[in-house]
Every structure is written in C-alpha cells, then in structure tokens.
mmCIF file of C-alpha atoms in Angstrom:
data_model
loop_
_atom_site.group_PDB
_atom_site.id
_atom_site.type_symbol
_atom_site.label_atom_id
_atom_site.label_comp_id
_atom_site.label_asym_id
_atom_site.label_seq_id
_atom_site.Cartn_x
_atom_site.Cartn_y
_atom_site.Cartn_z
ATOM 1 C CA MET R 1 14.718 -7.107 -15.444
ATOM 2 C CA ASP R 2 13.314 -10.330 -13.973
ATOM 3 C CA SER R 3 14.464 -9.994 -10.355
ATOM 4 C CA VAL R 4 16.839 -8.279 -7.952
ATOM 5 C CA ASN R 5 19.148 -10.681 -6.118
ATOM 6 C CA LEU R 6 21.874 -9.493 -3.749
ATOM 7 C CA ARG R 7 23.519 -12.324 -1.861
ATOM 8 C CA ILE R 8 26.530 -11.695 0.358
ATOM 9 C CA SER R 9 28.212 -14.721 1.857
ATOM 10 C CA GLU R 10 31.315 -15.004 4.053
ATOM 11 C CA GLN R 11 32.518 -11.448 3.471
ATOM 12 C CA SER R 12 33.892 -8.948 5.965
ATOM 13 C CA HIS R 13 34.626 -5.228 6.287
ATOM 14 C CA ASP R 14 32.879 -4.200 3.097
ATOM 15 C CA THR R 15 30.471 -1.460 1.978
ATOM 16 C CA ILE R 16 28.252 -2.246 -0.978
ATOM 17 C CA VAL R 17 26.195 0.369 -2.819
ATOM 18 C CA ALA R 18 23.518 -0.642 -5.306
ATOM 19 C CA GLY R 19 20.510 1.001 -6.894
ATOM 20 C CA ASP R 20 18.771 2.487 -9.902
ATOM 21 C CA PHE R 21 17.906 -0.941 -11.244
ATOM 22 C CA TYR R 22 14.960 0.483 -13.221
ATOM 23 C CA SER R 23 14.689 4.190 -12.551
ATOM 24 C CA ASP R 24 14.464 7.663 -14.061
ATOM 25 C CA THR R 25 12.661 6.373 -17.148
ATOM 26 C CA ALA R 26 10.003 8.307 -19.069
ATOM 27 C CA ILE R 27 7.869 6.513 -21.651
ATOM 28 C CA VAL R 28 4.902 7.881 -23.605
ATOM 29 C CA TRP R 29 2.573 5.678 -25.617
ATOM 30 C CA SER R 30 0.476 7.765 -28.001
ATOM 31 C CA GLY R 31 -2.408 7.026 -30.321
ATOM 32 C CA SER R 32 -3.672 3.716 -31.595
ATOM 33 C CA ARG R 33 -1.629 0.606 -31.089
ATOM 34 C CA GLY R 34 -3.332 -1.034 -34.045
ATOM 35 C CA SER R 35 -5.619 -2.977 -31.782
ATOM 36 C CA ALA R 36 -9.037 -4.237 -32.735
ATOM 37 C CA ASN R 37 -10.156 -5.229 -29.274
ATOM 38 C CA GLY R 38 -8.563 -2.770 -26.890
ATOM 39 C CA ALA R 39 -5.522 -4.908 -26.067
ATOM 40 C CA ASN R 40 -2.376 -3.023 -25.065
ATOM 41 C CA ALA R 41 -4.361 0.165 -24.557
ATOM 42 C CA GLY R 42 -2.814 0.949 -21.206
ATOM 43 C CA ASP R 43 -1.957 -2.427 -19.696
ATOM 44 C CA PHE R 44 0.984 -2.571 -17.316
ATOM 45 C CA PHE R 45 2.433 -5.724 -15.733
ATOM 46 C CA LEU R 46 5.481 -5.969 -13.474
ATOM 47 C CA ARG R 47 6.730 -8.959 -11.517
ATOM 48 C CA LEU R 48 9.936 -8.174 -9.652
ATOM 49 C CA PRO R 49 11.051 -10.426 -6.764
ATOM 50 C CA VAL R 50 13.606 -8.727 -4.505
ATOM 51 C CA ASN R 51 15.958 -10.955 -2.476
ATOM 52 C CA ILE R 52 18.607 -9.462 -0.192
ATOM 53 C CA GLU R 53 20.511 -12.037 1.856
ATOM 54 C CA VAL R 54 23.583 -11.774 4.070
ATOM 55 C CA SER R 55 25.061 -14.935 5.580
ATOM 56 C CA GLY R 56 28.244 -15.818 7.439
ATOM 57 C CA SER R 57 29.539 -12.258 7.181
ATOM 58 C CA ASN R 58 31.131 -9.604 9.418
ATOM 59 C CA ASN R 59 31.005 -5.814 9.408
ATOM 60 C CA ILE R 60 28.951 -5.339 6.237
ATOM 61 C CA THR R 61 27.117 -2.195 5.109
ATOM 62 C CA LEU R 62 24.641 -2.449 2.265
ATOM 63 C CA ASN R 63 23.006 0.687 0.799
ATOM 64 C CA ILE R 64 20.281 0.178 -1.800
ATOM 65 C CA GLU R 65 18.136 2.884 -3.381
ATOM 66 C CA ASP R 66 15.576 3.069 -6.191
ATOM 67 C CA ILE R 67 14.956 -0.463 -7.355
ATOM 68 C CA PHE R 68 11.949 0.712 -9.379
ATOM 69 C CA GLY R 69 11.600 4.444 -8.864
ATOM 70 C CA ASP R 70 11.263 7.909 -10.359
ATOM 71 C CA ASN R 71 9.663 6.540 -13.508
ATOM 72 C CA THR R 72 6.983 8.266 -15.585
ATOM 73 C CA PHE R 73 4.611 6.331 -17.818
ATOM 74 C CA THR R 74 1.950 8.039 -19.951
ATOM 75 C CA TRP R 75 -0.717 6.608 -22.226
ATOM 76 C CA GLN R 76 -2.212 9.500 -24.236
ATOM 77 C CA ARG R 77 -4.478 10.295 -27.205
ATOM 78 C CA LEU R 78 -6.532 7.208 -26.468
ATOM 79 C CA GLU R 79 -9.523 8.759 -28.285
ATOM 80 C CA VAL R 80 -8.150 7.561 -31.610
ATOM 81 C CA LEU R 81 -8.342 3.898 -30.705
ATOM 82 C CA GLU R 82 -10.353 2.137 -33.372
ATOM 83 C CA ASP R 83 -12.017 -0.469 -31.217
ATOM 84 C CA GLN R 84 -15.473 -1.071 -29.862
ATOM 85 C CA ASN R 85 -14.434 -0.851 -26.227
ATOM 86 C CA ARG R 86 -12.604 2.434 -26.090
ATOM 87 C CA ARG R 87 -11.098 2.904 -22.650
ATOM 88 C CA VAL R 88 -8.755 5.049 -20.611
ATOM 89 C CA GLY R 89 -6.589 2.640 -18.697
ATOM 90 C CA GLY R 90 -6.095 -1.083 -18.700
ATOM 91 C CA ALA R 91 -5.097 -3.927 -16.450
ATOM 92 C CA PHE R 92 -2.426 -2.812 -13.971
ATOM 93 C CA GLU R 93 -0.584 -5.436 -11.943
ATOM 94 C CA VAL R 94 2.535 -5.242 -9.780
ATOM 95 C CA ASP R 95 3.805 -8.348 -7.984
ATOM 96 C CA MET R 96 6.873 -7.730 -5.782
ATOM 97 C CA PRO R 97 7.741 -10.316 -3.138
ATOM 98 C CA VAL R 98 10.516 -8.891 -0.940
ATOM 99 C CA LEU R 99 12.821 -10.939 1.287
ATOM 100 C CA ILE R 100 15.521 -9.396 3.499
ATOM 101 C CA ARG R 101 17.399 -12.067 5.453
ATOM 102 C CA VAL R 102 20.453 -11.935 7.721
ATOM 103 C CA SER R 103 21.834 -15.239 8.964
ATOM 104 C CA ASP R 104 24.880 -16.096 11.098
ATOM 105 C CA SER R 105 26.315 -12.592 10.658
ATOM 106 C CA ARG R 106 27.563 -9.768 12.866
ATOM 107 C CA GLN R 107 27.713 -5.987 12.531
ATOM 108 C CA VAL R 108 25.444 -5.743 9.510
ATOM 109 C CA ASN R 109 23.770 -2.518 8.358
ATOM 110 C CA ILE R 110 21.201 -2.627 5.558
ATOM 111 C CA ASN R 111 19.679 0.621 4.295
ATOM 112 C CA LEU R 112 16.952 0.221 1.701
ATOM 113 C CA GLU R 113 14.884 3.042 0.200
ATOM 114 C CA ASP R 114 12.311 3.193 -2.598
ATOM 115 C CA ILE R 115 11.703 -0.340 -3.787
ATOM 116 C CA PHE R 116 8.741 0.978 -5.787
ATOM 117 C CA GLY R 117 8.497 4.717 -5.211
ATOM 118 C CA ASP R 118 8.063 8.134 -6.765
ATOM 119 C CA ASN R 119 6.538 6.695 -9.926
ATOM 120 C CA SER R 120 3.860 8.357 -12.047
ATOM 121 C CA PHE R 121 1.257 6.572 -14.173
ATOM 122 C CA THR R 122 -1.148 8.581 -16.346
ATOM 123 C CA TRP R 123 -3.826 7.397 -18.742
ATOM 124 C CA MET R 124 -5.592 10.179 -20.629
ATOM 125 C CA VAL R 125 -7.980 10.692 -23.501
ATOM 126 C CA GLY R 126 -5.978 13.611 -24.877
ATOM 127 C CA THR R 127 -2.531 15.012 -24.188
ATOM 128 C CA PRO R 128 -1.235 17.198 -21.343
ATOM 129 C CA SER R 129 -1.570 20.300 -23.528
ATOM 130 C CA GLU R 130 -4.942 19.273 -25.015
ATOM 131 C CA PRO R 131 -6.819 17.068 -22.545
ATOM 132 C CA ASP R 132 -10.120 17.355 -24.476
ATOM 133 C CA PRO R 133 -9.139 17.105 -28.149
ATOM 134 C CA VAL R 134 -12.494 17.020 -29.955
ATOM 135 C CA ALA R 135 -15.951 17.074 -28.454
ATOM 136 C CA GLY R 136 -17.904 13.920 -29.130
ATOM 137 C CA THR R 137 -14.907 11.703 -29.800
ATOM 138 C CA ALA R 138 -14.436 10.582 -26.228
ATOM 139 C CA ASP R 139 -17.265 8.103 -25.734
ATOM 140 C CA ILE R 140 -15.359 5.748 -23.470
ATOM 141 C CA THR R 141 -17.492 2.640 -23.678
ATOM 142 C CA GLY R 142 -14.731 0.611 -22.031
ATOM 143 C CA GLY R 143 -14.651 2.933 -19.026
ATOM 144 C CA VAL R 144 -12.123 5.124 -17.255
ATOM 145 C CA GLY R 145 -9.857 2.884 -15.214
ATOM 146 C CA GLY R 146 -9.361 -0.832 -15.095
ATOM 147 C CA PRO R 147 -8.524 -3.636 -12.696
ATOM 148 C CA LEU R 148 -5.585 -2.676 -10.480
ATOM 149 C CA ARG R 149 -3.708 -5.193 -8.358
ATOM 150 C CA ILE R 150 -0.624 -4.589 -6.212
ATOM 151 C CA ASN R 151 0.871 -7.511 -4.292
ATOM 152 C CA LEU R 152 3.831 -6.575 -2.106
ATOM 153 C CA SER R 153 4.700 -9.320 0.355
ATOM 154 C CA VAL R 154 7.543 -8.320 2.671
ATOM 155 C CA ARG R 155 9.485 -10.656 4.931
ATOM 156 C CA ILE R 156 12.375 -9.442 7.125
ATOM 157 C CA GLU R 157 14.362 -12.114 8.995
ATOM 158 C CA VAL R 158 17.355 -11.986 11.338
ATOM 159 C CA VAL R 159 18.218 -15.531 12.385
ATOM 160 C CA ASN R 160 20.835 -18.116 13.286
ATOM 161 C CA ASN R 161 23.115 -16.429 15.848
ATOM 162 C CA SER R 162 23.262 -13.011 14.231
ATOM 163 C CA SER R 163 24.108 -9.945 16.298
ATOM 164 C CA ASP R 164 24.467 -6.165 16.007
ATOM 165 C CA VAL R 165 22.195 -5.968 12.998
ATOM 166 C CA HIS R 166 20.424 -2.799 11.865
ATOM 167 C CA ILE R 167 17.920 -2.856 9.003
ATOM 168 C CA ASP R 168 16.391 0.458 7.893
ATOM 169 C CA VAL R 169 13.698 0.303 5.204
ATOM 170 C CA GLU R 170 11.745 3.276 3.859
ATOM 171 C CA ASP R 171 9.165 3.594 1.092
ATOM 172 C CA LEU R 172 8.545 0.083 -0.178
ATOM 173 C CA ILE R 173 5.683 1.081 -2.458
ATOM 174 C CA SER R 174 5.007 4.735 -1.803
ATOM 175 C CA ASP R 175 4.890 8.293 -3.094
ATOM 176 C CA SER R 176 3.462 7.235 -6.446
ATOM 177 C CA ASP R 177 0.678 8.886 -8.454
ATOM 178 C CA PHE R 178 -1.933 7.135 -10.586
ATOM 179 C CA ARG R 179 -4.269 9.194 -12.790
ATOM 180 C CA TRP R 180 -6.982 8.138 -15.205
ATOM 181 C CA ASP R 181 -8.196 11.269 -17.017
ATOM 182 C CA GLY R 182 -11.194 10.861 -19.296
ATOM 183 C CA GLY R 183 -11.474 14.586 -19.980
ATOM 184 C CA THR R 184 -14.340 16.884 -19.054
ATOM 185 C CA ARG R 185 -16.261 16.149 -22.295
ATOM 186 C CA SER R 186 -16.133 12.387 -22.050
ATOM 187 C CA GLY R 187 -18.988 10.015 -21.423
ATOM 188 C CA ALA R 188 -17.770 6.865 -19.682
ATOM 189 C CA ALA R 189 -19.419 3.564 -18.965
ATOM 190 C CA PHE R 190 -17.737 3.638 -15.553
ATOM 191 C CA VAL R 191 -15.268 5.792 -13.652
ATOM 192 C CA GLY R 192 -13.031 3.578 -11.540
ATOM 193 C CA GLY R 193 -12.373 -0.123 -11.505
ATOM 194 C CA ALA R 194 -11.682 -3.007 -9.171
ATOM 195 C CA MET R 195 -8.678 -2.441 -6.896
ATOM 196 C CA ASP R 196 -6.834 -5.111 -4.932
ATOM 197 C CA LEU R 197 -3.957 -4.170 -2.600
ATOM 198 C CA GLU R 198 -2.175 -6.982 -0.747
ATOM 199 C CA VAL R 199 0.657 -6.118 1.635
ATOM 200 C CA PRO R 200 1.423 -9.038 3.982
ATOM 201 C CA LEU R 201 4.303 -8.110 6.281
ATOM 202 C CA THR R 202 6.346 -10.450 8.493
ATOM 203 C CA PHE R 203 9.149 -9.683 10.950
ATOM 204 C CA ARG R 204 11.073 -12.642 12.364
ATOM 205 C CA VAL R 205 14.017 -12.487 14.763
ATOM 206 C CA GLU R 206 15.252 -15.829 16.060
ATOM 207 C CA ASP R 207 18.374 -16.879 17.978
ATOM 208 C CA SER R 208 19.867 -13.394 17.583
ATOM 209 C CA ASP R 209 20.968 -10.452 19.748
ATOM 210 C CA ARG R 210 21.051 -6.672 19.451
ATOM 211 C CA VAL R 211 18.789 -6.302 16.440
ATOM 212 C CA ARG R 212 17.097 -3.110 15.294
ATOM 213 C CA ILE R 213 14.589 -2.914 12.446
ATOM 214 C CA ASP R 214 13.050 0.379 11.284
ATOM 215 C CA LEU R 215 10.337 0.286 8.640
ATOM 216 C CA GLU R 216 8.290 3.216 7.349
ATOM 217 C CA ASP R 217 5.730 3.482 4.541
ATOM 218 C CA THR R 218 5.126 -0.023 3.296
ATOM 219 C CA ALA R 219 2.252 1.100 1.079
ATOM 220 C CA GLY R 220 1.535 4.744 1.684
ATOM 221 C CA ASP R 221 1.487 8.306 0.420
ATOM 222 C CA MET R 222 -0.008 7.256 -2.902
ATOM 223 C CA THR R 223 -2.608 9.197 -4.894
ATOM 224 C CA PHE R 224 -5.230 7.643 -7.169
ATOM 225 C CA ASP R 225 -7.521 9.831 -9.344
ATOM 226 C CA TRP R 226 -10.238 8.736 -11.757
ATOM 227 C CA THR R 227 -12.120 11.508 -13.638
ATOM 228 C CA ALA R 228 -14.588 11.837 -16.506
ATOM 229 C CA GLY R 229 -17.143 14.341 -17.745
ATOM 230 C CA SER R 230 -20.020 11.955 -17.147
ATOM 231 C CA GLY R 231 -20.403 8.329 -16.210
ATOM 232 C CA GLN R 232 -22.930 5.617 -15.664
ATOM 233 C CA SER R 233 -21.135 4.283 -12.575
ATOM 234 C CA VAL R 234 -18.643 5.811 -10.145
ATOM 235 C CA GLY R 235 -16.169 3.724 -8.146
ATOM 236 C CA GLY R 236 -15.214 0.080 -8.033
ATOM 237 C CA ALA R 237 -14.816 -2.721 -5.529
ATOM 238 C CA ILE R 238 -11.734 -2.210 -3.342
ATOM 239 C CA ARG R 239 -9.965 -4.787 -1.195
ATOM 240 C CA PHE R 240 -7.084 -4.092 1.191
ATOM 241 C CA GLU R 241 -5.323 -7.135 2.646
ATOM 242 C CA VAL R 242 -2.697 -5.938 5.134
ATOM 243 C CA PRO R 243 -1.835 -8.668 7.657
ATOM 244 C CA THR R 244 1.184 -8.079 9.920
ATOM 245 C CA SER R 245 3.057 -10.475 12.185
ATOM 246 C CA PHE R 246 5.981 -10.044 14.569
ATOM 247 C CA HIS R 247 7.803 -13.154 15.819
ATOM 248 C CA ILE R 248 10.673 -12.756 18.308
ATOM 249 C CA VAL R 249 12.057 -16.091 19.484
ATOM 250 C CA ASN R 250 15.065 -16.838 21.714
ATOM 251 C CA SER R 251 16.581 -13.391 21.187
ATOM 252 C CA ARG R 252 17.824 -10.430 23.241
ATOM 253 C CA GLU R 253 17.770 -6.670 22.820
ATOM 254 C CA VAL R 254 15.447 -6.461 19.856
ATOM 255 C CA ASN R 255 13.921 -3.151 18.794
ATOM 256 C CA ILE R 256 11.371 -2.889 15.977
ATOM 257 C CA ASP R 257 9.912 0.472 14.972
ATOM 258 C CA PHE R 258 7.174 0.227 12.378
ATOM 259 C CA GLU R 259 4.918 2.894 10.850
ATOM 260 C CA ASP R 260 2.427 3.212 7.988
ATOM 261 C CA GLN R 261 1.677 -0.126 6.425
ATOM 262 C CA GLY R 262 -1.342 0.938 4.372
ATOM 263 C CA SER R 263 -1.797 4.579 5.272
ATOM 264 C CA ASP R 264 -1.837 8.178 4.067
ATOM 265 C CA ASN R 265 -3.250 7.244 0.673
ATOM 266 C CA ILE R 266 -5.684 9.464 -1.257
ATOM 267 C CA LEU R 267 -8.282 8.022 -3.635
ATOM 268 C CA ASN R 268 -10.649 10.229 -5.657
ATOM 269 C CA TRP R 269 -13.364 9.256 -8.125
ATOM 270 C CA SER R 270 -15.015 12.179 -9.866
ATOM 271 C CA VAL R 271 -17.654 12.885 -12.507
ATOM 272 C CA GLU R 272 -17.065 16.517 -13.379
ATOM 273 C CA GLY R 273 -20.150 17.543 -15.371
ATOM 274 C CA ARG R 274 -23.911 17.349 -15.234
ATOM 275 C CA GLN R 275 -25.883 14.527 -16.790
ATOM 276 C CA GLU R 276 -29.494 13.573 -17.316
ATOM 277 C CA ASN R 277 -29.356 10.374 -15.285
ATOM 278 C CA ALA R 278 -27.539 10.282 -11.950
ATOM 279 C CA PRO R 279 -24.645 7.803 -11.904
ATOM 280 C CA GLU R 280 -24.726 4.721 -9.762
ATOM 281 C CA ILE R 281 -22.362 4.520 -6.802
ATOM 282 C CA ASN R 282 -20.103 1.480 -6.726
ATOM 283 C CA SER R 283 -18.003 2.039 -3.638
ATOM 284 C CA SER R 284 -17.535 -1.134 -1.630
ATOM 285 C CA VAL R 285 -14.351 -1.074 0.479
ATOM 286 C CA ALA R 286 -13.164 -4.144 2.386
ATOM 287 C CA ALA R 287 -10.092 -3.964 4.644
ATOM 288 C CA HIS R 288 -8.553 -6.922 6.450
ATOM 289 C CA SER R 289 -5.695 -6.059 8.812
ATOM 290 C CA PRO R 290 -5.075 -8.830 11.357
ATOM 291 C CA THR R 291 -1.989 -8.319 13.508
ATOM 292 C CA THR R 292 -0.015 -10.821 15.588
ATOM 293 C CA PHE R 293 2.698 -10.057 18.146
ATOM 294 C CA HIS R 294 4.537 -13.153 19.391
ATOM 295 C CA VAL R 295 7.495 -13.027 21.786
ATOM 296 C CA SER R 296 8.949 -16.256 23.172
ATOM 297 C CA ASN R 297 11.973 -16.949 25.386
ATOM 298 C CA SER R 298 13.392 -13.465 24.776
ATOM 299 C CA GLN R 299 14.657 -10.513 26.799
ATOM 300 C CA GLY R 300 14.728 -6.786 26.173
ATOM 301 C CA VAL R 301 12.183 -6.579 23.352
ATOM 302 C CA VAL R 302 10.651 -3.271 22.230
ATOM 303 C CA ILE R 303 8.071 -3.066 19.436
ATOM 304 C CA ASN R 304 6.525 0.266 18.454
ATOM 305 C CA SER R 305 3.931 0.043 15.696
ATOM 306 C CA GLU R 306 1.579 2.669 14.299
ATOM 307 C CA ASP R 307 -0.878 3.110 11.423
ATOM 308 C CA PHE R 308 -1.573 -0.330 10.031
ATOM 309 C CA PHE R 309 -4.532 0.985 8.036
ATOM 310 C CA GLY R 310 -5.032 4.645 8.847
ATOM 311 C CA ASP R 311 -5.186 8.225 7.632
ATOM 312 C CA ASN R 312 -6.498 7.155 4.231
ATOM 313 C CA ARG R 313 -8.929 9.342 2.299
ATOM 314 C CA PHE R 314 -11.624 7.991 -0.046
ATOM 315 C CA VAL R 315 -13.829 10.484 -1.919
ATOM 316 C CA TRP R 316 -16.517 9.721 -4.520
ATOM 317 C CA SER R 317 -17.891 12.841 -6.273
ATOM 318 C CA GLY R 318 -20.668 13.225 -8.818
ATOM 319 C CA PRO R 319 -24.276 14.303 -9.362
ATOM 320 C CA PHE R 320 -25.654 11.533 -7.161
ATOM 321 C CA ASP R 321 -29.311 11.298 -6.184
ATOM 322 C CA THR R 322 -30.009 12.051 -2.559
ATOM 323 C CA ASP R 323 -31.710 8.697 -2.116
ATOM 324 C CA ALA R 324 -28.431 7.013 -3.128
ATOM 325 C CA LYS R 325 -27.496 7.242 0.551
ATOM 326 C CA SER R 326 -29.791 4.346 1.299
ATOM 327 C CA GLY R 327 -27.730 2.141 -0.989
ATOM 328 C CA LEU R 328 -24.548 2.703 1.016
ATOM 329 C CA THR R 329 -25.451 0.228 3.751
ATOM 330 C CA GLY R 330 -22.403 -1.944 4.412
ATOM 331 C CA ALA R 331 -20.284 -0.005 1.911
ATOM 332 C CA VAL R 332 -17.232 -0.190 4.199
ATOM 333 C CA SER R 333 -16.247 -3.341 6.021
ATOM 334 C CA ALA R 334 -13.128 -3.916 8.081
ATOM 335 C CA SER R 335 -11.712 -6.777 10.097
ATOM 336 C CA ALA R 336 -8.922 -5.733 12.439
ATOM 337 C CA SER R 337 -8.206 -8.370 15.068
ATOM 338 C CA THR R 338 -5.018 -8.073 17.129
ATOM 339 C CA GLU R 339 -3.281 -10.814 19.123
ATOM 340 C CA PHE R 340 -0.533 -10.364 21.718
ATOM 341 C CA ARG R 341 1.254 -13.495 22.934
ATOM 342 C CA VAL R 342 4.262 -13.351 25.267
ATOM 343 C CA GLU R 343 5.721 -16.466 26.846
ATOM 344 C CA THR R 344 8.805 -17.196 28.949
ATOM 345 C CA SER R 345 10.209 -13.711 28.377
ATOM 346 C CA ASP R 346 11.456 -10.732 30.377
ATOM 347 C CA ASN R 347 11.401 -6.972 29.852
ATOM 348 C CA VAL R 348 9.023 -6.773 26.902
ATOM 349 C CA ASN R 349 7.345 -3.553 25.762
ATOM 350 C CA ILE R 350 4.804 -3.576 22.927
ATOM 351 C CA ASP R 351 3.000 -0.428 21.793
ATOM 352 C CA ALA R 352 0.423 -0.697 18.984
ATOM 353 C CA GLU R 353 -1.661 2.202 17.716
ATOM 354 C CA ASP R 354 -4.152 2.813 14.901
ATOM 355 C CA VAL R 355 -4.777 -0.673 13.594
ATOM 356 C CA TYR R 356 -7.787 0.819 11.817
ATOM 357 C CA GLY R 357 -8.201 4.528 12.449
ATOM 358 C CA ASP R 358 -8.498 8.111 11.198
ATOM 359 C CA ASN R 359 -9.741 7.139 7.742
ATOM 360 C CA VAL R 360 -12.164 9.376 5.809
ATOM 361 C CA PHE R 361 -14.884 8.027 3.510
ATOM 362 C CA ALA R 362 -16.922 10.737 1.768
ATOM 363 C CA TRP R 363 -19.636 10.562 -0.876
ATOM 364 C CA ASN R 364 -20.065 14.041 -2.338
ATOM 365 C CA PRO R 365 -23.235 14.636 -4.427
ATOM 366 C CA ARG R 366 -22.184 18.282 -4.908
ATOM 367 C CA SER R 367 -25.761 19.310 -4.179
ATOM 368 C CA ALA R 368 -25.378 18.856 -0.440
ATOM 369 C CA GLY R 369 -25.532 22.143 1.407
ATOM 370 C CA GLN R 370 -23.280 20.825 4.115
ATOM 371 C CA THR R 371 -21.472 17.667 5.072
ATOM 372 C CA THR R 372 -23.380 15.287 7.321
ATOM 373 C CA GLU R 373 -22.385 12.073 9.022
ATOM 374 C CA LEU R 374 -23.787 8.880 7.578
ATOM 375 C CA PRO R 375 -25.459 6.308 9.831
ATOM 376 C CA GLU R 376 -23.526 3.451 11.385
ATOM 377 C CA SER R 377 -25.143 1.055 8.923
ATOM 378 C CA VAL R 378 -22.687 2.320 6.280
ATOM 379 C CA HIS R 379 -19.807 0.513 7.978
ATOM 380 C CA ASP R 380 -19.347 -2.914 9.485
ATOM 381 C CA ILE R 381 -16.227 -3.079 11.661
ATOM 382 C CA VAL R 382 -15.305 -6.246 13.509
ATOM 383 C CA GLY R 383 -12.239 -7.068 15.539
ATOM 384 C CA GLN R 384 -11.067 -8.228 18.890
ATOM 385 C CA VAL R 385 -7.938 -7.835 20.971
ATOM 386 C CA THR R 386 -6.515 -10.827 22.800
ATOM 387 C CA ARG R 387 -3.633 -10.809 25.276
ATOM 388 C CA GLU R 388 -1.896 -13.927 26.516
ATOM 389 C CA VAL R 389 1.108 -13.556 28.836
ATOM 390 C CA SER R 390 2.610 -16.612 30.500
ATOM 391 C CA ASP R 391 5.753 -17.305 32.553
ATOM 392 C CA SER R 392 7.047 -13.807 31.854
ATOM 393 C CA GLU R 393 8.128 -10.749 33.837
ATOM 394 C CA ARG R 394 8.099 -7.008 33.214
ATOM 395 C CA VAL R 395 5.735 -7.110 30.251
ATOM 396 C CA THR R 396 3.974 -3.933 29.090
ATOM 397 C CA ILE R 397 1.372 -3.999 26.335
ATOM 398 C CA GLU R 398 -0.236 -0.751 25.206
ATOM 399 C CA PHE R 399 -2.933 -0.716 22.589
ATOM 400 C CA ALA R 400 -4.960 2.175 21.161
ATOM 401 C CA ASN R 401 -7.408 2.849 18.349
ATOM 402 C CA LEU R 402 -8.695 -0.382 16.939
ATOM 403 C CA ASN R 403 -11.554 1.613 15.434
ATOM 404 C CA GLN R 404 -11.172 5.278 16.288
ATOM 405 C CA GLY R 405 -11.348 8.551 14.383
ATOM 406 C CA ASN R 406 -12.895 7.152 11.200
ATOM 407 C CA GLN R 407 -15.403 9.368 9.368
ATOM 408 C CA TYR R 408 -18.240 8.357 7.023
ATOM 409 C CA LEU R 409 -19.699 11.445 5.354
ATOM 410 C CA TRP R 410 -22.295 12.623 2.841
ATOM 411 C CA GLY R 411 -20.941 15.797 1.255
ATOM 412 C CA PRO R 412 -17.513 17.332 0.654
ATOM 413 C CA ALA R 413 -14.660 15.743 2.573
ATOM 414 C CA PRO R 414 -12.877 17.990 5.065
ATOM 415 C CA GLU R 415 -9.580 19.421 3.863
#
C-alpha cells in the first residue's frame, strides 16, 4: 500500500465508510535471515501519505477507521544471527503526511480514527515463552534498540466558501507499544538509540462559516521500553519537533478543540542486572514546540488547546554511579514560544494550556534511598509569549503553563 487517497468531488447526500487499509495483521520474523552484516534484523520502514479531500459537495458524511492499526510485529530469536554486530532492533522509520481538505462544500462531516494506532512492535533476543534461551549467547554487540524516526505532518484545511463542516479526528499516531527486549542475561553495547519524533500540525480555515474541528491525540499514549541485563550505555539522543499553527482568516463561527499533540507517552530504558562497570548515561532530550495563533478578519472564533508537549514520562534505570549526576547538566532542553495575533476581528476566545508542562524526567540508579530533585542546571527551558491584538473587539486570550509542573529527579519516578 503506497498511499491512501479519498477524493470526493461534486457529490451530494452520501455516506461513505472506509477503513482497515492495513490492519489486524500479525507477523513474526524468527531466527537468522541469512545476513552477514545485520541487515534486515529488525528494520521497519513505512511511508504512507494520507489525502482526504472533499470539494464542490453537499451533505456528505465520511467515516474512516484504522488506516494502519491493530497490527502486531515481532522479531524474535535474534540470538542466532550469525553476524558480527548482533542486535535487538533495527532502523525504524514511519513517514505519514496527512492532509484533510474541504473546499467549496456544505454540510460535511468527516470522522477519522486511528491513522496509526493500537500497533505493537517487539524485538527480542528469545521468544515470548523463552526470553533468555541460553546464557552467554546474547552478547548484543550491535546494541538493544536502533534509530527510530516518526514523521507525522498533519494539515487540516476548510477553505473556499465552505460551511457547516465538522471534522473529528482521534488517535493519529497513538496507543502503540514498542519493546526492545535484550533479556536479563544479555550484555549490550547500548540500551536505547536515537529517537526523532516530528509532528508539525496546521489548522487553516479561510473564507468559510460554521466550522468545527476536534482533534485528540496526535502523537500520544505510546509506550517505549528498552531493556537488557547489562549495558555499556543507557539511553539515546531524543528530539521532539512539535510545532502547531492555527490560521483563521475571513471566517465566522469557527470552533477548534485540540488536545494532546505530543503527550501521555511513557519511555523507559532499563539495565536489569548488576555489572562491574557502571553504564554511561546518554539521555539528551530536546523538545521544540512553537505555537502560533492567527485570527484575521473573522467573527465568533473559539480555540481551546491543551497539552502540546505534556504529561510525558522519561525514566532511565541502571546501576549508575552517584557522580553521574554531574554529567546531566543540560540533559533536557525545550523551546516553547507562543504567539497570539488577532487583527480586524470580533468575538474571539483563545485558551491555551500546557505548551510544555507536567513532564517527568527521572534517572534511577537503584541505589538511591529516596528520590531527590535535580538542580535547575539539568534543564534549559526557553520561550516567550507574545500577544498582538489590533482593530478588534471582544478578544479574550487565556494562557497557562508554558513551563509548569515538570519534574527532574534522581531516583525512582513517582507512580
């Protein structure tokens, strides 16, 4: 499947149901793939553009569910690979540009759920019934994990004299589990890998009336677990790029309700056993979540937005040295600027909350008697809020939590 394209043009009074494009699939890859250099030992690549367009149409309902969902992929018995860079995991890359566009149409309802959701990915040195097959055979010189990149650009447009449009989107890339299991007897070069998550999100309403857009869980409720018995390094460089922009131009009665762009995710890196030399900590996290609200020549606009990058949980566990705390300076960096611009408009209400907030970052050496807060030098948070209102009446802008409720801890993370 190369792409998903649903284009409806000049239709009326129709209900269209689509879904299960690639869903409910279970695939297990087991044992050696006959590779001499580690190729194909857990690589996964998916590019799937999604285009949903309605133009020149009347009274249309479109229900779409499970474009890529409810799939289970397992790579097991990787200890038998006959290569010099034995590894649990491989390169993982998902590229899904999403466009939802309504043009010159009236009375349109689009319901979209689970573009990439409820999937399970497992890489393991053994099998589910025998996770540690033979002691001494799981020297994972290629590491547990691998580079992971998810690019999900989402653009939702209602333009060109459209009216009475409702777009409801839930779980774009959400509710998925990723697990790299090296087994409790393994010795890994590293536990983790570089991670790059890009989720640019754009809402545009222009020359249209009576538009409602509801969006929940763009990239959220995902679990990532990397485990091994011992390791030389724990973690990997992580980058979150989650810019969001709202543009409302020459429109009336527009309501946008938005929640959880990059939130409620759980990431755990764990070395389970004891080892002679303490592992290094490789835990740099960089988050960039600029947000722009632009309303021009419009009336009756309501935008409620919450959790752009919030309620995430990052935990690194292993037999770390106590003095490793000194190496955590600048481990977490975030840029979270927010711009509000309203011009020549009336009756505008914008409420934004938790641009960067309520995240937990914990480094657990397991020897800590209790959890303590790390110094401010661990994090570098920058961001500013700008408001520009001109030639407008009845404008309310509420903003909360640019950098509130985040925790940086040495010791077990709170439940």
